Short mmCIF file of C-alpha atoms in Angstrom, two decimals:
data_model
loop_
_atom_site.label_atom_id
_atom_site.label_comp_id
_atom_site.label_asym_id
_atom_site.label_seq_id
_atom_site.Cartn_x
_atom_site.Cartn_y
_atom_site.Cartn_z
CA MET A 1 50.56 -7.72 47.31
CA ILE A 2 53.21 -6.90 44.73
CA LEU A 3 52.67 -8.26 41.23
CA LYS A 4 55.57 -9.61 39.32
CA PRO A 5 56.40 -7.65 36.15
CA THR A 6 54.81 -10.27 33.88
CA ARG A 7 51.58 -10.44 35.92
CA LEU A 8 51.48 -6.66 36.15
CA LEU A 9 51.77 -6.37 32.37
CA ILE A 10 48.93 -8.88 31.87
CA ALA A 11 46.70 -7.04 34.35
CA MET A 12 47.37 -3.69 32.73
CA THR A 13 46.65 -5.16 29.29
CA ALA A 14 43.34 -6.61 30.50
CA MET A 15 42.33 -3.27 32.06
CA ALA A 16 43.17 -1.44 28.85
CA ALA A 17 41.17 -3.91 26.78
CA ALA A 18 38.08 -3.85 29.04
CA PRO A 19 36.72 -0.47 27.88
CA VAL A 20 37.03 -1.63 24.25
CA VAL A 21 35.00 -4.77 24.94
CA PHE A 22 32.43 -2.78 26.92
CA ALA A 23 32.13 -0.25 24.10
CA GLN A 24 31.06 -3.06 21.78
CA ASN A 25 27.82 -3.46 23.78
CA VAL A 26 25.32 -0.80 24.78
CA ALA A 27 23.84 -2.97 27.53
CA THR A 28 23.45 -6.49 28.85
CA VAL A 29 20.15 -8.06 29.89
CA ASN A 30 20.48 -10.98 32.31
CA GLY A 31 23.94 -11.53 30.91
CA LYS A 32 22.86 -11.28 27.25
CA PRO A 33 24.73 -8.45 25.49
CA ILE A 34 23.07 -5.97 23.15
CA PRO A 35 25.77 -5.01 20.63
CA ALA A 36 26.35 -1.38 19.71
CA ALA A 37 26.34 -2.59 16.11
CA LYS A 38 22.68 -3.52 16.54
CA VAL A 39 21.85 0.06 17.50
CA ASP A 40 23.83 1.31 14.50
CA GLN A 41 21.90 -1.03 12.22
CA VAL A 42 18.46 0.12 13.45
CA VAL A 43 19.51 3.79 13.33
CA LYS A 44 20.63 3.31 9.73
CA GLN A 45 17.27 1.76 8.81
CA VAL A 46 15.24 4.52 10.48
CA VAL A 47 17.30 7.27 8.86
CA ALA A 48 17.13 5.57 5.44
CA GLN A 49 13.33 5.52 5.69
CA GLY A 50 13.33 9.27 6.33
CA ARG A 51 11.60 8.87 9.69
CA ALA A 52 14.28 10.65 11.75
CA THR A 53 17.86 11.88 11.81
CA ASP A 54 20.76 10.29 13.63
CA THR A 55 20.79 12.00 17.05
CA PRO A 56 21.77 10.96 20.58
CA GLN A 57 18.08 11.08 21.49
CA LEU A 58 17.19 8.67 18.68
CA ARG A 59 19.97 6.31 19.68
CA GLU A 60 18.80 6.35 23.30
CA LEU A 61 15.23 5.54 22.24
CA ILE A 62 16.43 2.68 20.07
CA LYS A 63 18.64 1.39 22.86
CA LYS A 64 15.68 1.35 25.28
CA ASP A 65 13.53 -0.40 22.70
CA LEU A 66 16.16 -3.09 22.11
CA ILE A 67 16.50 -3.62 25.85
CA GLY A 68 12.74 -3.93 26.20
CA ARG A 69 12.58 -6.41 23.33
CA GLU A 70 15.36 -8.50 24.86
CA VAL A 71 13.54 -8.61 28.21
CA LEU A 72 10.36 -9.74 26.46
CA ILE A 73 12.03 -12.36 24.25
CA GLN A 74 13.82 -13.85 27.24
CA GLU A 75 10.52 -14.18 29.08
CA ALA A 76 8.86 -15.65 25.99
CA ASP A 77 11.66 -18.21 25.73
CA LYS A 78 11.15 -19.14 29.38
CA GLN A 79 7.49 -19.75 28.68
CA GLY A 80 8.27 -21.80 25.58
CA VAL A 81 6.21 -19.54 23.33
CA GLY A 82 8.57 -20.06 20.41
CA ALA A 83 7.89 -23.80 20.45
CA ARG A 84 4.16 -23.38 19.78
CA ALA A 85 2.97 -24.58 16.38
CA ASP A 86 1.15 -21.34 15.55
CA VAL A 87 4.20 -19.25 16.43
CA LYS A 88 6.49 -21.49 14.38
CA ALA A 89 4.16 -21.11 11.40
CA ALA A 90 4.11 -17.31 11.82
CA ILE A 91 7.92 -17.23 12.03
CA ASP A 92 8.19 -19.33 8.87
CA ASN A 93 5.80 -17.01 7.01
CA ALA A 94 7.73 -13.95 8.18
CA ARG A 95 11.01 -15.58 7.12
CA GLN A 96 9.62 -16.29 3.67
CA SER A 97 8.35 -12.73 3.29
CA ILE A 98 11.68 -11.20 4.32
CA ILE A 99 13.69 -13.39 1.96
CA ILE A 100 11.26 -12.93 -0.96
CA ASN A 101 11.17 -9.16 -0.50
CA ALA A 102 14.97 -9.02 -0.42
CA MET A 103 15.17 -11.07 -3.62
CA LEU A 104 12.58 -8.87 -5.36
CA ALA A 105 14.44 -5.76 -4.26
CA ASP A 106 17.57 -7.18 -5.87
CA TYR A 107 15.59 -7.94 -9.04
CA VAL A 108 14.35 -4.34 -9.20
CA LYS A 109 17.91 -3.03 -8.85
CA LYS A 110 19.12 -5.27 -11.65
CA ASN A 111 16.11 -4.53 -13.86
CA PRO A 112 15.27 -0.84 -13.35
CA VAL A 113 12.46 0.84 -15.24
CA LYS A 114 13.99 2.95 -18.00
CA ASP A 115 12.88 6.43 -19.02
CA ALA A 116 12.06 5.16 -22.51
CA GLU A 117 9.69 2.58 -21.02
CA ILE A 118 7.99 5.24 -18.90
CA LYS A 119 7.55 7.51 -21.92
CA ALA A 120 6.11 4.69 -24.03
CA GLU A 121 3.65 3.69 -21.30
CA TYR A 122 2.58 7.30 -20.79
CA ASP A 123 2.02 7.83 -24.52
CA LYS A 124 -0.01 4.62 -24.70
CA ALA A 125 -2.24 5.66 -21.79
CA LYS A 126 -2.64 9.15 -23.22
CA ALA A 127 -3.73 7.76 -26.59
CA GLN A 128 -6.28 5.50 -24.90
CA ALA A 129 -7.72 8.20 -22.66
CA PRO A 130 -11.37 9.13 -23.34
CA GLU A 131 -12.20 12.54 -24.75
CA LYS A 132 -14.64 13.30 -21.95
CA GLU A 133 -15.24 12.37 -18.34
CA TYR A 134 -18.56 12.44 -16.55
CA HIS A 135 -19.74 13.49 -13.11
CA ALA A 136 -22.88 11.57 -12.21
CA ARG A 137 -25.04 10.57 -9.26
CA HIS A 138 -27.16 7.47 -8.97
CA ILE A 139 -29.65 5.73 -6.73
CA LEU A 140 -29.41 1.95 -6.71
CA VAL A 141 -32.37 -0.14 -5.55
CA GLU A 142 -33.30 -3.81 -5.81
CA LYS A 143 -36.69 -3.58 -7.53
CA GLU A 144 -37.85 -1.78 -10.64
CA ASP A 145 -40.98 -0.46 -8.91
CA GLU A 146 -38.79 1.21 -6.28
CA ALA A 147 -36.79 2.94 -8.99
CA LYS A 148 -39.95 4.07 -10.80
CA ALA A 149 -41.33 5.52 -7.56
CA ILE A 150 -38.09 7.47 -7.04
CA ILE A 151 -38.24 8.86 -10.58
CA ALA A 152 -41.82 10.00 -9.97
CA LYS A 153 -40.77 11.78 -6.77
CA LEU A 154 -37.89 13.48 -8.58
CA LYS A 155 -40.22 14.70 -11.29
CA GLY A 156 -42.40 16.04 -8.51
CA GLY A 157 -39.58 18.21 -7.22
CA ALA A 158 -37.86 15.97 -4.64
CA LYS A 159 -34.11 16.45 -4.16
CA PHE A 160 -31.93 13.77 -5.69
CA GLU A 161 -29.42 13.88 -2.83
CA GLU A 162 -32.15 13.19 -0.26
CA LEU A 163 -33.71 10.29 -2.16
CA ALA A 164 -30.24 8.85 -2.73
CA LYS A 165 -30.21 7.86 0.93
CA GLN A 166 -32.56 5.05 -0.07
CA GLY A 167 -29.80 3.60 -2.25
CA LYS A 168 -28.31 0.17 -1.56
CA ASP A 169 -24.65 0.93 -2.23
CA GLY A 170 -21.82 2.87 -0.62
CA THR A 171 -22.70 6.17 -2.27
CA ALA A 172 -26.10 6.42 -0.55
CA GLN A 173 -24.93 8.65 2.29
CA ASN A 174 -23.02 10.85 -0.15
CA GLY A 175 -26.00 11.80 -2.23
CA GLY A 176 -25.24 9.03 -4.71
CA ASP A 177 -22.18 10.95 -5.90
CA LEU A 178 -19.92 8.92 -8.21
CA GLY A 179 -17.43 11.74 -8.78
CA TRP A 180 -15.64 12.37 -12.05
CA ALA A 181 -15.08 9.17 -13.96
CA ASP A 182 -14.22 7.57 -17.28
CA PRO A 183 -17.51 6.18 -18.66
CA ARG A 184 -15.67 2.98 -19.58
CA GLY A 185 -15.29 2.29 -15.88
CA PHE A 186 -19.00 1.53 -15.53
CA VAL A 187 -20.91 -1.52 -16.76
CA PRO A 188 -22.13 -1.01 -20.36
CA GLU A 189 -25.81 -0.49 -19.49
CA PHE A 190 -25.00 2.20 -16.96
CA SER A 191 -22.43 3.91 -19.17
CA LYS A 192 -24.78 4.04 -22.17
CA ALA A 193 -27.60 5.56 -20.13
CA MET A 194 -25.33 8.08 -18.43
CA THR A 195 -23.59 9.33 -21.56
CA SER A 196 -26.92 9.79 -23.36
CA LEU A 197 -28.14 12.30 -20.76
CA GLN A 198 -27.95 16.05 -21.04
CA LYS A 199 -26.27 17.99 -18.23
CA GLY A 200 -28.62 18.11 -15.21
CA ALA A 201 -30.99 15.47 -16.64
CA ILE A 202 -32.26 12.31 -14.93
CA THR A 203 -33.06 8.96 -16.56
CA ASP A 204 -36.77 8.70 -17.41
CA THR A 205 -36.84 4.97 -16.76
CA PRO A 206 -34.86 2.70 -14.42
CA VAL A 207 -31.56 1.40 -15.77
CA LYS A 208 -31.16 -2.32 -15.12
CA THR A 209 -27.69 -3.75 -14.50
CA GLN A 210 -26.31 -6.81 -12.73
CA PHE A 211 -26.40 -4.80 -9.48
CA GLY A 212 -30.06 -3.84 -9.57
CA TYR A 213 -32.01 -0.82 -10.85
CA HIS A 214 -30.43 2.62 -11.13
CA VAL A 215 -31.78 6.12 -11.33
CA ILE A 216 -29.03 8.26 -12.84
CA LYS A 217 -28.47 12.00 -12.83
CA LEU A 218 -25.76 13.60 -14.95
CA GLU A 219 -24.22 16.53 -13.11
CA ASP A 220 -21.61 17.64 -15.62
CA VAL A 221 -19.28 16.69 -18.48
CA ARG A 222 -15.79 18.00 -19.21
CA PRO A 223 -12.88 17.29 -21.54
CA VAL A 224 -10.29 14.94 -20.10
CA GLN A 225 -7.14 16.77 -19.03
CA VAL A 226 -4.21 14.35 -19.22
CA PRO A 227 -1.51 15.52 -16.77
CA PRO A 228 1.98 16.08 -18.23
CA LEU A 229 4.49 13.29 -17.93
CA ASP A 230 6.61 14.99 -15.28
CA GLN A 231 3.63 15.04 -12.92
CA VAL A 232 2.87 11.32 -13.21
CA LYS A 233 6.31 9.91 -14.01
CA GLN A 234 6.72 8.33 -10.58
CA GLN A 235 3.30 6.66 -10.67
CA VAL A 236 3.97 5.31 -14.16
CA ALA A 237 7.38 4.01 -13.07
CA GLU A 238 5.89 2.25 -10.04
CA SER A 239 3.18 0.69 -12.19
CA LEU A 240 5.74 -0.62 -14.66
CA GLN A 241 7.88 -1.90 -11.81
CA GLN A 242 4.95 -3.89 -10.41
CA LYS A 243 4.26 -5.22 -13.89
CA LYS A 244 7.86 -6.40 -14.22
CA LEU A 245 7.70 -8.11 -10.84
CA ALA A 246 4.47 -9.85 -11.82
CA GLU A 247 6.05 -11.06 -15.06
CA PHE A 248 9.11 -12.29 -13.14
CA ARG A 249 6.86 -14.24 -10.78
CA GLU A 250 4.91 -15.73 -13.68
CA SER A 251 8.12 -16.81 -15.43
CA LEU A 252 9.21 -18.65 -12.29
CA MET A 253 5.77 -20.26 -11.95
CA LYS A 254 6.00 -21.56 -15.52
CA LYS A 255 9.45 -23.05 -14.92
CA ALA A 256 8.44 -24.71 -11.66
CA LYS A 257 7.21 -28.30 -11.60
CA ILE A 258 3.83 -27.92 -9.93
CA GLN A 259 1.66 -31.00 -9.38
#
C-alpha cells in the first residue's frame, strides 16, 4: 500500500507526536494515565521536606507508589467505598484541614515574626525567670497515714527511691524523680514545702495537695542559667508564630455570627 503524500505527511506527524504524548505520562493503569507532572510534584515535596534528594531511584520509587495507589483507588471505586458516609465525612475533614493549613501558611508568610518581637519576648521571659531551680523527688499516696508511715521508714534508714515505688503517680518507677524545675510549676502547697527544705532533707510531715499526700525530698538547688538568645531564637520564634495564629483565629471567631 502506497500512501498519498498528504496521508503520508499526516502519518509521519502522528508518529513524531506520539513520543511527546507518551513522555507526558509515566504509566497507565487500566487506561488511566499517571502524568509525569505528578511524579515531579511529589519529588518536589519530598526534596523540600529534606527527606531525600532528586535521584532516578527516588523517582522510580515514587512512580511505583503512584501506580500502586492508582490500582487501589480504582478497586475502591469499584467497591463504592467512596460513597460510604464515614468515608465522605473523613474526606470532608481532610479537605478542611488541607485548605485551612494552606490559608494559615499564607498568613504566616504575610505576617512573619520579626527579630524585634523575638528579642522583646526573650527579654520578657528572662526577666520573669526564677533565680533558682530545684531538683526534688516525691512520693504521692492517697492517705495521710500512708505518708506518715513512709516518713517513719525513711527516718529509719529506708531508701527514698525504693519507697517511691509505692507512689500513685507516673514518677513512682523513677524513684519519684521530678527533675530540675521552676518551683512556680508546682501547686503552691508543694512548692512552699519544697523550697523550705535544705539540700538532702525530707519533709517531716505529709504535704497535702489536691492530688493527695506527698513526701518530698530536696536533692539539690542551683541558680537558673538562662540560655543566650541565639540558642533559643528558633523556639521563641515558633512560640510567637503560634501565638499570632491563635490571635488570628480568635479575631475571626469574634467577627463570625455564631448562634
